Coordinates of C-alpha atoms in Angstrom, one line a residue:
M1 CA -25.4 -55.3 -4.2
A2 CA -27.7 -52.2 -3.9
D3 CA -26.9 -49.0 -6.0
I4 CA -25.3 -46.3 -4.0
I5 CA -25.1 -43.3 -6.5
Q6 CA -28.1 -41.1 -6.3
L7 CA -29.1 -37.7 -7.5
L8 CA -28.9 -34.9 -5.2
P9 CA -32.1 -32.9 -4.3
D10 CA -32.3 -29.5 -6.0
H11 CA -31.9 -27.5 -2.8
V12 CA -28.7 -29.4 -1.8
A13 CA -27.3 -29.0 -5.3
N14 CA -28.0 -25.4 -5.2
Q15 CA -26.3 -25.0 -1.9
I16 CA -23.2 -26.8 -3.2
A17 CA -23.3 -24.5 -6.4
A18 CA -23.6 -21.4 -4.2
G19 CA -20.3 -22.3 -2.5
E20 CA -18.5 -21.8 -5.8
V21 CA -20.1 -18.5 -6.6
V22 CA -20.8 -17.0 -3.2
Q23 CA -17.8 -17.2 -0.7
R24 CA -18.8 -14.0 1.1
P25 CA -21.0 -11.0 1.1
A26 CA -18.7 -9.3 -1.4
S27 CA -19.4 -12.1 -4.0
V28 CA -23.1 -11.2 -3.8
V29 CA -22.2 -7.4 -4.3
K30 CA -20.2 -8.3 -7.3
E31 CA -22.9 -10.4 -9.1
L32 CA -25.8 -8.0 -8.3
L33 CA -23.8 -5.0 -9.5
E34 CA -22.8 -6.8 -12.8
N35 CA -26.4 -7.7 -13.4
A36 CA -27.4 -4.0 -13.0
I37 CA -24.9 -3.0 -15.5
D38 CA -26.0 -5.5 -18.0
A39 CA -29.5 -4.2 -17.5
G40 CA -28.2 -0.9 -19.0
A41 CA -28.6 1.2 -15.8
K42 CA -27.4 4.6 -15.6
T43 CA -27.8 5.0 -11.8
I44 CA -26.9 2.1 -9.4
K45 CA -27.3 2.2 -5.7
L46 CA -25.7 -0.2 -3.3
I47 CA -27.1 -0.4 0.3
V48 CA -25.3 -2.6 2.9
K49 CA -26.0 -3.3 6.5
D50 CA -23.6 -5.1 8.9
A51 CA -21.0 -5.6 6.2
G52 CA -23.6 -7.5 4.1
K53 CA -24.5 -10.1 6.7
T54 CA -27.9 -8.5 7.4
L55 CA -28.7 -6.7 4.0
I56 CA -27.3 -6.2 0.6
Q57 CA -29.5 -4.3 -1.7
V58 CA -28.9 -3.2 -5.3
I59 CA -31.2 -0.8 -6.9
D60 CA -30.9 0.2 -10.6
D61 CA -32.8 2.2 -13.4
G62 CA -32.2 -0.4 -16.1
K63 CA -34.7 -2.0 -18.4
G64 CA -36.2 -4.4 -15.9
M65 CA -37.7 -7.8 -16.4
S66 CA -41.1 -9.2 -17.4
V67 CA -43.1 -11.4 -15.1
T68 CA -41.8 -14.6 -16.7
D69 CA -38.2 -13.5 -16.9
A70 CA -38.4 -12.5 -13.2
R71 CA -39.3 -16.0 -12.3
L72 CA -36.9 -17.6 -14.6
S73 CA -34.0 -15.6 -13.4
F74 CA -33.9 -17.7 -10.2
E75 CA -33.5 -21.0 -12.2
R76 CA -30.2 -22.5 -12.5
H77 CA -28.4 -22.1 -15.9
A78 CA -31.3 -19.8 -17.2
T79 CA -29.6 -16.9 -19.0
S80 CA -30.4 -14.4 -21.8
K81 CA -26.6 -14.0 -22.7
I82 CA -25.8 -17.2 -24.6
R83 CA -27.6 -19.6 -26.8
T84 CA -24.8 -22.0 -27.9
A85 CA -21.3 -23.0 -26.5
D86 CA -19.6 -20.8 -29.2
D87 CA -21.2 -17.6 -27.7
L88 CA -18.8 -18.1 -24.7
F89 CA -16.1 -16.7 -27.0
Q90 CA -18.1 -13.6 -28.1
L91 CA -19.0 -12.3 -24.8
N92 CA -19.5 -8.6 -24.1
T93 CA -21.6 -8.9 -21.0
K94 CA -20.8 -9.5 -17.3
G95 CA -22.9 -12.4 -16.4
F96 CA -23.6 -15.3 -18.8
R97 CA -23.9 -18.5 -16.8
G98 CA -27.2 -18.1 -15.1
E99 CA -26.0 -19.2 -11.8
A100 CA -25.8 -16.0 -9.6
L101 CA -29.4 -15.4 -8.6
A102 CA -30.1 -19.1 -8.1
S103 CA -27.0 -19.6 -5.9
I104 CA -27.8 -16.5 -3.9
A105 CA -31.4 -17.6 -3.4
A106 CA -30.3 -21.0 -2.1
I107 CA -28.5 -19.5 0.9
A108 CA -30.4 -16.2 1.7
H109 CA -33.9 -14.6 1.9
V110 CA -34.1 -12.7 -1.5
E111 CA -36.7 -10.2 -2.4
L112 CA -36.9 -9.0 -6.1
K113 CA -38.9 -6.0 -7.4
T114 CA -38.8 -5.2 -11.2
K115 CA -40.7 -3.3 -13.8
Q116 CA -40.2 -2.6 -17.5
E117 CA -40.7 0.9 -18.8
Q118 CA -43.7 0.1 -21.0
D119 CA -45.6 -1.7 -18.0
D120 CA -47.9 0.0 -15.6
V121 CA -47.1 -2.2 -12.6
G122 CA -44.2 -4.4 -11.8
T123 CA -43.6 -7.9 -10.2
T124 CA -42.2 -8.7 -6.7
I125 CA -40.9 -12.2 -5.8
V126 CA -39.8 -13.4 -2.4
I127 CA -37.5 -16.5 -2.1
E128 CA -36.2 -18.2 1.1
G129 CA -33.7 -21.0 0.6
S130 CA -34.6 -21.7 -3.0
E131 CA -38.3 -21.8 -2.1
V132 CA -40.6 -19.1 -3.7
T133 CA -42.9 -18.0 -0.9
S134 CA -44.8 -15.3 -2.8
Q135 CA -45.1 -13.6 -6.3
E136 CA -47.3 -10.5 -6.6
V137 CA -47.9 -7.4 -8.5
V138 CA -46.4 -4.3 -7.1
V139 CA -46.1 -0.7 -7.7
T140 CA -42.3 0.1 -8.3
P141 CA -40.3 2.4 -10.4
K142 CA -38.8 1.4 -13.7
G143 CA -35.6 -1.0 -13.2
T144 CA -34.8 -3.8 -10.7
S145 CA -34.3 -3.9 -6.9
V146 CA -32.7 -7.0 -5.3
S147 CA -32.5 -7.3 -1.6
V148 CA -30.5 -10.2 -0.1
K149 CA -31.0 -10.7 3.6
N150 CA -29.7 -13.0 6.3
L151 CA -26.9 -14.5 4.1
F152 CA -26.0 -18.1 4.9
F153 CA -29.1 -18.4 7.3
N154 CA -29.4 -22.1 6.4
I155 CA -25.6 -22.9 6.4
P156 CA -24.4 -21.8 9.9
A157 CA -21.0 -23.3 9.3
R158 CA -20.4 -21.0 6.3
R159 CA -21.5 -18.0 8.3
N160 CA -19.2 -18.9 11.2
F161 CA -16.2 -18.7 8.6
L162 CA -16.9 -15.0 7.8
K163 CA -14.5 -12.5 9.2
S164 CA -15.3 -9.3 11.3
N165 CA -17.4 -6.6 9.9
T166 CA -14.4 -4.5 9.0
V167 CA -12.8 -7.1 6.8
E168 CA -16.0 -8.0 5.1
L169 CA -16.8 -4.4 4.4
R170 CA -13.2 -4.0 3.0
H171 CA -14.0 -6.8 0.6
I172 CA -17.3 -5.3 -0.4
I173 CA -15.6 -1.9 -1.0
D174 CA -13.0 -3.6 -3.2
E175 CA -15.6 -5.3 -5.4
F176 CA -17.5 -1.9 -5.6
H177 CA -14.2 -0.2 -6.8
R178 CA -13.6 -2.9 -9.3
V179 CA -17.0 -2.4 -10.9
A180 CA -17.3 1.3 -10.5
L181 CA -13.8 2.1 -11.7
V182 CA -14.2 0.9 -15.3
H183 CA -17.8 2.0 -15.8
C184 CA -17.4 5.8 -15.7
D185 CA -20.6 6.4 -17.7
I186 CA -22.7 5.1 -14.7
N187 CA -23.6 7.0 -11.5
F188 CA -22.7 4.8 -8.5
V189 CA -23.8 5.5 -4.9
M190 CA -23.0 3.2 -1.9
Y191 CA -24.6 3.4 1.6
N192 CA -23.2 1.6 4.6
N193 CA -25.3 1.4 7.7
G194 CA -27.4 4.3 6.6
S195 CA -24.4 6.7 5.8
E196 CA -23.3 7.6 2.4
T197 CA -19.9 6.1 1.7
F198 CA -19.5 6.8 -2.0
N199 CA -21.3 9.1 -4.5
L200 CA -19.5 8.8 -7.9
P201 CA -21.1 11.0 -10.6
I202 CA -20.6 10.2 -14.4
S203 CA -17.2 11.3 -15.4
N204 CA -14.1 10.4 -17.3
F205 CA -11.8 7.6 -16.1
R206 CA -9.2 10.0 -14.5
Q207 CA -11.9 11.8 -12.5
R208 CA -13.4 8.4 -11.5
I209 CA -10.0 7.4 -10.1
V210 CA -9.7 10.7 -8.1
N211 CA -13.3 10.5 -6.9
I212 CA -12.6 7.0 -5.4
F213 CA -9.1 7.4 -4.1
G214 CA -9.0 11.1 -3.2
N215 CA -8.0 14.4 -4.8
K216 CA -4.3 13.9 -4.0
T217 CA -4.3 10.9 -6.5
N218 CA -4.6 13.3 -9.5
E219 CA -0.9 14.3 -9.3
K220 CA 0.2 10.8 -8.9
L221 CA -1.2 9.6 -12.3
V222 CA 0.9 9.2 -15.6
P223 CA -1.3 8.4 -18.7
V224 CA -0.7 5.2 -20.8
E225 CA -1.9 5.0 -24.3
E226 CA -1.2 2.4 -26.9
D227 CA -3.3 1.1 -29.9
T228 CA -2.3 -1.9 -31.9
E229 CA -4.0 -4.5 -34.0
V230 CA -3.7 -7.0 -31.1
L231 CA -4.2 -4.8 -28.0
K232 CA -5.5 -1.3 -27.2
I233 CA -4.2 0.0 -23.8
S234 CA -5.5 3.0 -22.0
G235 CA -5.3 4.2 -18.5
F236 CA -2.9 5.4 -15.9
V237 CA 0.1 4.2 -13.8
G238 CA 1.4 5.8 -10.5
K239 CA 4.6 7.8 -10.4
P240 CA 7.4 5.8 -8.7
E241 CA 7.8 8.2 -5.8
F242 CA 4.2 7.4 -4.6
A243 CA 4.7 3.6 -4.7
K244 CA 3.1 1.8 -1.8
K245 CA 4.1 -1.1 0.4
T246 CA 0.9 -2.9 -0.4
R247 CA -0.8 -3.9 -3.7
G248 CA -4.1 -2.1 -3.1
E249 CA -4.2 0.1 -6.1
Q250 CA -3.4 -2.4 -9.0
Y251 CA -6.3 -2.8 -11.5
F252 CA -6.4 -4.6 -14.8
F253 CA -9.5 -4.5 -16.9
V254 CA -9.9 -6.6 -19.9
N255 CA -12.9 -5.6 -22.1
N256 CA -14.4 -3.7 -19.0
R257 CA -14.1 -6.7 -16.7
F258 CA -11.7 -6.8 -13.7
I259 CA -9.1 -9.5 -13.8
K260 CA -6.2 -10.7 -11.8
S261 CA -3.0 -11.7 -13.8
A262 CA 0.3 -12.3 -12.1
Y263 CA 1.9 -12.6 -15.6
L264 CA 0.7 -9.2 -16.7
N265 CA 1.4 -7.6 -13.3
H266 CA 5.3 -8.8 -13.8
A267 CA 5.3 -6.8 -17.1
I268 CA 4.3 -3.6 -15.2
A269 CA 7.0 -4.4 -12.6
S270 CA 9.5 -5.0 -15.3
A271 CA 8.6 -1.5 -16.8
F272 CA 9.2 0.1 -13.4
E273 CA 12.6 -1.8 -12.8
G274 CA 15.1 0.6 -11.1
L275 CA 12.6 3.3 -10.4
L276 CA 10.9 1.8 -7.2
R277 CA 12.1 1.6 -3.6
S278 CA 12.8 -2.0 -2.4
G279 CA 9.5 -3.6 -1.1
T280 CA 7.2 -1.1 -2.8
H281 CA 4.6 -1.7 -5.6
A282 CA 3.6 0.5 -8.4
S283 CA 0.0 1.6 -8.7
Y284 CA -1.9 1.1 -12.1
F285 CA -5.5 1.5 -13.6
L286 CA -5.2 0.0 -17.0
N287 CA -7.9 -0.9 -19.5
L288 CA -7.1 -3.6 -22.0
K289 CA -9.2 -4.0 -25.2
V290 CA -8.7 -7.4 -27.1
D291 CA -10.9 -9.4 -29.4
P292 CA -13.3 -11.6 -27.4
Q293 CA -12.3 -14.5 -29.4
T294 CA -8.8 -14.5 -28.1
I295 CA -9.7 -14.9 -24.5
D296 CA -11.5 -17.5 -22.4
I297 CA -13.4 -16.1 -19.4
N298 CA -15.1 -19.3 -18.5
I299 CA -12.2 -20.9 -16.6
H300 CA -13.0 -19.7 -13.0
P301 CA -16.2 -19.4 -11.0
T302 CA -15.4 -15.8 -10.0
K303 CA -14.5 -15.0 -13.6
T304 CA -11.5 -12.9 -12.4
E305 CA -9.0 -15.1 -14.2
I306 CA -8.8 -15.1 -18.0
K307 CA -7.0 -17.3 -20.3
F308 CA -5.3 -15.4 -23.3
D309 CA -4.3 -16.9 -26.7
D310 CA -1.1 -15.1 -26.8
E311 CA 0.1 -13.9 -23.5
H312 CA 3.7 -13.3 -24.6
T313 CA 2.7 -10.6 -27.1
L314 CA 0.5 -8.8 -24.5
Y315 CA 3.3 -8.8 -22.1
A316 CA 5.8 -7.3 -24.5
L317 CA 3.3 -4.6 -25.7
L318 CA 2.2 -3.8 -22.0
R319 CA 5.7 -3.4 -20.7
S320 CA 6.9 -1.3 -23.7
A321 CA 3.7 1.0 -23.4
V322 CA 4.3 1.7 -19.6
K323 CA 8.0 2.3 -20.2
H324 CA 7.3 4.6 -23.0
S325 CA 4.8 6.6 -20.8
L326 CA 7.3 6.9 -18.0
G327 CA 10.0 8.1 -20.4
Q328 CA 7.7 10.5 -22.3
F329 CA 6.6 12.3 -19.0
N330 CA 10.2 12.4 -17.8
I331 CA 9.5 10.0 -15.0
A332 CA 12.3 7.5 -16.3
P333 CA 15.7 8.8 -17.8
V334 CA 15.5 8.7 -21.6
L335 CA 18.8 8.7 -23.8
D336 CA 18.9 11.1 -26.8
F337 CA 22.4 11.2 -28.4
E338 CA 21.3 14.0 -30.8
R339 CA 20.5 16.8 -28.3
D340 CA 21.7 18.2 -25.0
A341 CA 18.7 19.5 -23.2
S342 CA 21.0 21.6 -20.8
L343 CA 22.0 23.7 -23.9
D344 CA 18.5 24.5 -25.1
T345 CA 17.5 28.1 -25.0
P346 CA 14.5 28.7 -22.6
Y347 CA 11.2 29.6 -24.5
N348 CA 11.1 33.1 -23.1
F349 CA 14.6 33.9 -24.3
N350 CA 14.3 32.3 -27.6
K351 CA 14.1 35.6 -29.9
K352 CA 15.7 38.1 -27.6
E353 CA 19.0 39.8 -28.6
T354 CA 21.9 39.2 -26.1
N355 CA 23.3 42.1 -24.2
T356 CA 27.0 42.5 -23.7
P357 CA 27.7 43.0 -19.9
S358 CA 29.6 46.1 -18.8
I359 CA 31.9 46.5 -15.9
D360 CA 32.9 49.8 -14.1
I361 CA 36.5 49.9 -12.8
D362 CA 38.2 52.6 -10.5
R363 CA 41.4 52.9 -12.3
S364 CA 42.8 55.2 -9.5
F365 CA 42.5 52.5 -7.0
N366 CA 45.8 51.4 -5.3
P367 CA 45.7 49.0 -2.3
F368 CA 49.4 49.7 -1.5
R369 CA 49.0 53.5 -1.2
E370 CA 49.6 54.7 2.4
D371 CA 46.6 57.2 2.3
I372 CA 43.2 55.9 1.3
K373 CA 40.1 58.1 1.3
V374 CA 37.1 56.1 2.6
S375 CA 33.7 57.6 2.7
G376 CA 35.0 61.3 3.2
R377 CA 37.7 60.6 5.8
Q378 CA 41.3 60.1 5.6
T379 CA 42.9 56.8 6.9
T380 CA 46.3 55.4 7.0
A381 CA 46.9 52.0 5.4
F382 CA 49.3 49.5 6.7
K383 CA 52.5 49.5 4.7
P384 CA 54.0 46.1 4.5
T385 CA 57.9 46.4 5.2
V386 CA 60.4 44.1 6.3
N387 CA 60.7 45.7 9.8
N388 CA 56.9 45.6 10.4
W389 CA 56.4 41.9 9.8
E390 CA 59.6 40.9 11.8
S391 CA 58.5 42.9 14.8
L392 CA 55.5 40.6 15.2
Y393 CA 57.8 38.0 16.6
I394 CA 59.7 40.1 19.1
G395 CA 59.6 38.7 22.6
L396 CA 58.3 35.3 21.8
E397 CA 61.6 33.5 22.5
S398 CA 61.9 35.2 25.9
N399 CA 58.3 34.4 26.8
E400 CA 58.8 30.6 26.0
N401 CA 61.8 30.5 28.4
N402 CA 60.6 32.7 31.3
D403 CA 56.7 32.3 31.4
P404 CA 55.6 29.9 34.1
N405 CA 52.2 29.4 32.3
S406 CA 53.9 27.9 29.2
F407 CA 52.3 24.7 27.8
R408 CA 55.6 23.0 27.0
E409 CA 54.8 20.3 29.6
V410 CA 51.3 19.3 30.8
Q411 CA 50.5 16.8 33.5
F412 CA 47.1 15.0 34.0
E413 CA 45.9 13.6 37.2
S414 CA 45.7 9.8 36.6
E415 CA 42.8 7.7 37.6
E416 CA 43.2 4.9 40.1
S417 CA 44.1 1.8 38.3
T418 CA 42.4 -1.6 39.3
A419 CA 43.4 -5.1 38.5
S420 CA 41.7 -6.5 35.5
I421 CA 40.0 -9.9 35.5
F422 CA 41.5 -10.8 32.2
D423 CA 45.2 -10.4 31.4
S424 CA 45.6 -7.7 28.7
D425 CA 47.8 -10.2 26.7
N426 CA 45.1 -12.9 27.0
P427 CA 43.4 -13.3 23.4
V428 CA 40.2 -14.5 25.0
A429 CA 39.6 -11.1 26.4
Q430 CA 39.8 -9.5 22.8
V431 CA 37.2 -12.0 21.4
Q432 CA 33.9 -10.4 20.3
T433 CA 31.0 -12.0 22.1
T434 CA 28.4 -11.5 19.2
Y435 CA 28.8 -11.8 15.5
Q436 CA 26.4 -10.9 12.6
L437 CA 26.0 -13.7 10.0
H438 CA 25.0 -12.4 6.4
N439 CA 23.3 -9.3 7.9
K440 CA 20.5 -11.5 9.0
Y441 CA 21.5 -13.6 12.1
I442 CA 23.3 -12.6 15.3
V443 CA 25.4 -15.4 16.7
S444 CA 26.3 -15.4 20.3
T445 CA 28.2 -17.8 22.6
I446 CA 26.4 -19.2 25.7
K447 CA 27.6 -21.5 28.4
S448 CA 26.3 -24.7 26.7
G449 CA 27.1 -23.8 23.2
M450 CA 25.9 -21.3 20.5
L451 CA 22.7 -19.1 20.2
V452 CA 21.5 -17.9 16.7
I453 CA 19.0 -15.0 16.6
D454 CA 17.0 -13.8 13.7
Q455 CA 17.5 -10.0 14.0
H456 CA 14.3 -9.0 12.2
R457 CA 11.9 -11.2 14.4
A458 CA 13.8 -10.5 17.6
H459 CA 13.5 -6.7 17.1
Q460 CA 9.7 -7.2 16.2
R461 CA 9.1 -8.9 19.6
I462 CA 11.1 -6.1 21.5
L463 CA 9.1 -3.3 19.7
Y464 CA 5.8 -5.1 20.0
E465 CA 6.1 -5.5 23.9
D466 CA 7.2 -1.7 24.1
F467 CA 4.2 -0.5 22.0
L468 CA 1.8 -2.7 23.8
K469 CA 3.0 -1.4 27.2
N470 CA 2.8 2.2 26.1
M471 CA -0.7 1.8 24.8
T472 CA -1.8 -0.1 27.9
I473 CA -0.5 2.4 30.6
K474 CA -1.1 5.2 28.0
E475 CA 2.3 6.8 28.4
G476 CA 3.8 6.9 25.0
V477 CA 6.7 9.3 24.7
S478 CA 6.5 11.6 21.7
Q479 CA 8.9 13.8 19.9
Q480 CA 7.5 17.1 18.4
L481 CA 8.1 17.8 14.7
L482 CA 9.6 21.1 13.7
F483 CA 7.2 21.3 10.8
P484 CA 3.8 19.5 10.9
L485 CA 3.6 16.5 8.5
Q486 CA 0.7 16.6 6.0
L487 CA -0.5 13.1 4.9
H488 CA -3.1 12.4 2.4
F489 CA -5.3 9.2 2.3
S490 CA -8.7 8.1 0.8
V491 CA -11.9 8.6 2.7
Q492 CA -12.1 4.9 3.8
E493 CA -8.4 5.1 5.1
I494 CA -9.2 8.2 7.1
Q495 CA -12.1 6.4 8.7
I496 CA -9.8 3.5 9.7
L497 CA -7.2 5.8 11.2
N498 CA -9.9 7.8 13.0
K499 CA -10.9 4.4 14.8
L500 CA -7.2 3.9 15.7
K501 CA -6.5 7.5 16.6
D502 CA -6.7 7.1 20.5
D503 CA -4.4 4.0 20.4
L504 CA -2.0 5.7 18.1
E505 CA -1.8 8.8 20.4
H506 CA -0.9 6.4 23.3
T507 CA 2.2 5.2 21.3
G508 CA 3.4 8.8 20.8
F509 CA 1.7 10.1 17.7
V510 CA 0.1 13.6 17.9
F511 CA -2.6 14.5 15.5
S512 CA -3.3 18.3 15.1
N513 CA -6.0 18.0 12.4
V514 CA -7.8 15.2 10.6
L515 CA -9.9 16.2 7.6
K516 CA -11.9 14.1 5.1
E517 CA -9.0 13.1 2.9
S518 CA -5.9 14.2 4.9
L519 CA -4.4 14.6 8.3
E520 CA -1.8 16.7 10.0
I521 CA 0.9 15.1 12.5
T522 CA 2.8 17.3 14.9
G523 CA 4.5 14.6 16.9
V524 CA 5.6 10.9 16.5
P525 CA 7.0 8.3 18.8
I526 CA 10.7 8.6 19.7
S527 CA 11.6 5.4 17.7
V528 CA 9.8 6.5 14.6
P529 CA 11.7 8.4 11.9
E530 CA 9.7 11.2 10.2
S531 CA 10.3 9.6 6.8
E532 CA 8.8 6.3 7.8
V533 CA 5.5 7.8 9.2
S534 CA 3.5 7.4 6.0
I535 CA 4.9 4.0 5.3
I536 CA 3.8 2.9 8.9
L537 CA 0.4 4.1 8.6
E538 CA -0.2 2.7 5.1
Q539 CA 1.0 -0.8 6.6
L540 CA -1.3 -0.4 9.4
I541 CA -4.3 0.4 7.3
S542 CA -3.6 -2.6 5.1
D543 CA -3.3 -4.9 8.2
V544 CA -6.5 -3.6 9.6
E545 CA -8.3 -4.2 6.3
N546 CA -6.8 -7.6 5.6
E547 CA -5.7 -9.1 8.8
V548 CA -8.2 -7.9 11.3
P549 CA -8.0 -10.4 14.2
D550 CA -10.5 -12.5 15.7
A551 CA -12.6 -11.8 18.8
H552 CA -9.8 -12.6 21.1
F553 CA -7.6 -10.0 19.7
S554 CA -7.9 -6.2 20.3
A555 CA -7.3 -3.4 18.1
T556 CA -4.5 -2.4 20.4
D557 CA -2.7 -5.7 19.8
L558 CA -3.1 -5.5 16.0
L559 CA -1.7 -1.8 16.1
A560 CA 1.4 -2.9 18.2
K561 CA 2.1 -5.9 15.8
S562 CA 1.6 -3.6 12.8
M563 CA 3.9 -1.0 14.0
A564 CA 6.5 -3.5 15.1
K565 CA 6.5 -5.1 11.8
S566 CA 7.1 -1.7 10.0
L567 CA 9.9 -0.5 12.3
A568 CA 11.8 -3.7 13.1
I569 CA 15.4 -3.9 11.8
K570 CA 15.1 -5.5 8.4
T571 CA 17.0 -8.5 7.1
G572 CA 20.3 -7.3 5.4
Q573 CA 20.8 -4.3 7.8
S574 CA 24.3 -4.2 9.2
L575 CA 24.6 -3.8 12.9
E576 CA 27.5 -2.5 15.1
R577 CA 28.7 -4.7 17.9
D578 CA 27.0 -2.6 20.5
E579 CA 23.7 -2.8 18.6
Q580 CA 24.0 -6.5 18.4
E581 CA 24.6 -6.8 22.1
H582 CA 21.7 -4.4 22.9
L583 CA 19.3 -6.4 20.8
V584 CA 20.3 -9.6 22.6
N585 CA 19.8 -8.1 26.0
K586 CA 16.6 -6.5 25.2
L587 CA 15.2 -9.7 23.6
F588 CA 15.8 -11.8 26.7
A589 CA 14.3 -9.0 28.8
C590 CA 11.0 -9.6 27.0
K591 CA 8.2 -11.7 28.5
E592 CA 8.1 -14.2 25.5
P593 CA 11.5 -13.9 23.8
N594 CA 11.0 -17.3 22.1
V595 CA 8.5 -16.1 19.5
S596 CA 7.9 -13.1 17.4
P597 CA 4.5 -11.3 17.6
T598 CA 3.3 -13.6 14.6
N599 CA 4.3 -16.8 16.6
K600 CA 7.5 -17.4 14.6
I601 CA 10.7 -18.6 16.3
T602 CA 13.1 -15.8 17.1
F603 CA 16.3 -17.8 18.0
I604 CA 17.7 -21.3 18.1
T605 CA 20.4 -23.0 20.3
M606 CA 23.0 -25.4 19.4
S607 CA 25.0 -27.3 22.1
V608 CA 28.6 -28.2 22.0
D609 CA 27.5 -31.8 21.7
E610 CA 25.4 -31.1 18.6
L611 CA 28.4 -29.3 17.2
D612 CA 30.7 -32.3 18.1
K613 CA 28.4 -34.7 16.3
K614 CA 28.6 -32.6 13.0
F615 CA 32.4 -33.5 13.0
I616 CA 32.0 -37.3 13.6

């Protein structure tokens, strides 16, 4: 029998390896930015076109590479970071596997320009699908410039799996944030389709957070500091009142590397227990410094997951540090049995002498005296005597007997009574037609048996069709606010809202002013409470960033779905009988009552026969 196992060609092996390292344009951005940081750059520029599908370019002013290093950097498993396997547990750099550039070059057109400071000229290398097409001497500034064009040009199937430009750009910006946040000593600049999106100067950690997420973020931050032999914690958490419905502003950095950890995230949630509204998530930006020997970074291709030696200790320290900060800055209540703060003397009255209050009394004043002199004139006061107060009731008895307008007896004109379909004594007439089960389902009787409706999904369908209709015919009804509502967002979030502004106005929103990091709303749709406006817009932004529809969906459809999801009756909300019946009637007046906007079943029916079988 012939041998069937064979070695794969290099270009095929590289493409397969690229699938692990490069899932989307954001993966390329991450790898190139980390290489620039490892090169000791002080200024890094990221240039993106068409959400990275056409061009991703990273320019740095780092130490550059020699001619030989430039060529070797595109070979698989070629790296300057490690020499032995033990070095994997002493890592202080971003990249170490030597797979990034080789994987990127296998699926894109790559052009590299690099020069070391002591050299007069640099090197340029052009690679297309792992094949070096040219290598020449070039005049270029100190540092390295890597241009990645036409990503996945030789793997059309992978390119077809990419999302829309809005989604892919969101992922690129996320990776940019993860790298730029923790490296405050580097100036980062990002350009998208020729326009400057970010320009982050060298600053401290707090200022870097504010530069990325907007000036309003500064007042939301609570500092967290803890230094132990095992773990050093520094950074900030967000105040509970500014918690968001989404998990966007949650960042863990271990030894200056962004990581994801559900276990450590639970420690933060535990520290905020009892302080957050239901369904909201706290923001945090925390740097964790640990001994490199106690962590294993090499367990995931994207290096965003880390294995810790002693997770339980880290959990306890992190939870107590955050809880301590919340108490220290009076965010969370703290018990102190030795002092009553309400009895403390204010600082400005600490050394002042007390003054005895004085009261002036007019000792000659007598309210029962007949003659009282008021502002220079003589008046006669009422003198209460027995005869006076009894005279008030003279004539009342005669009026009751003789006055024809007396209200002793009142007659009303009765309405014409009609015969009722049901006898008032018949118990069937008193039976409620709808019931609410566990504040989640509405149960109603139908001719063939029983109807069970999911109240949250049903209301989503009702609101979705209403919003879609209003946006289509552009006749959304708005209620004006007594005072304008000022909301603050990041620059990217404002850009998203600007794109959706017209559709939002058709639903009933009225925008009076839209600035770089804030907007002013003077009117909202009738069905939207003022307190829910910021939550709705945050949810909408999140949906647009993460769930942007395919080509056959429109922005109008997404907006209607997002608003319906935010405003629909929640599971656990109690409804009156009239509200239950109204919900049932409105649902079956919809064009597609069977499913919610996300294609989930809104109701089920159970016939009498099916119920009978349950009792057999």
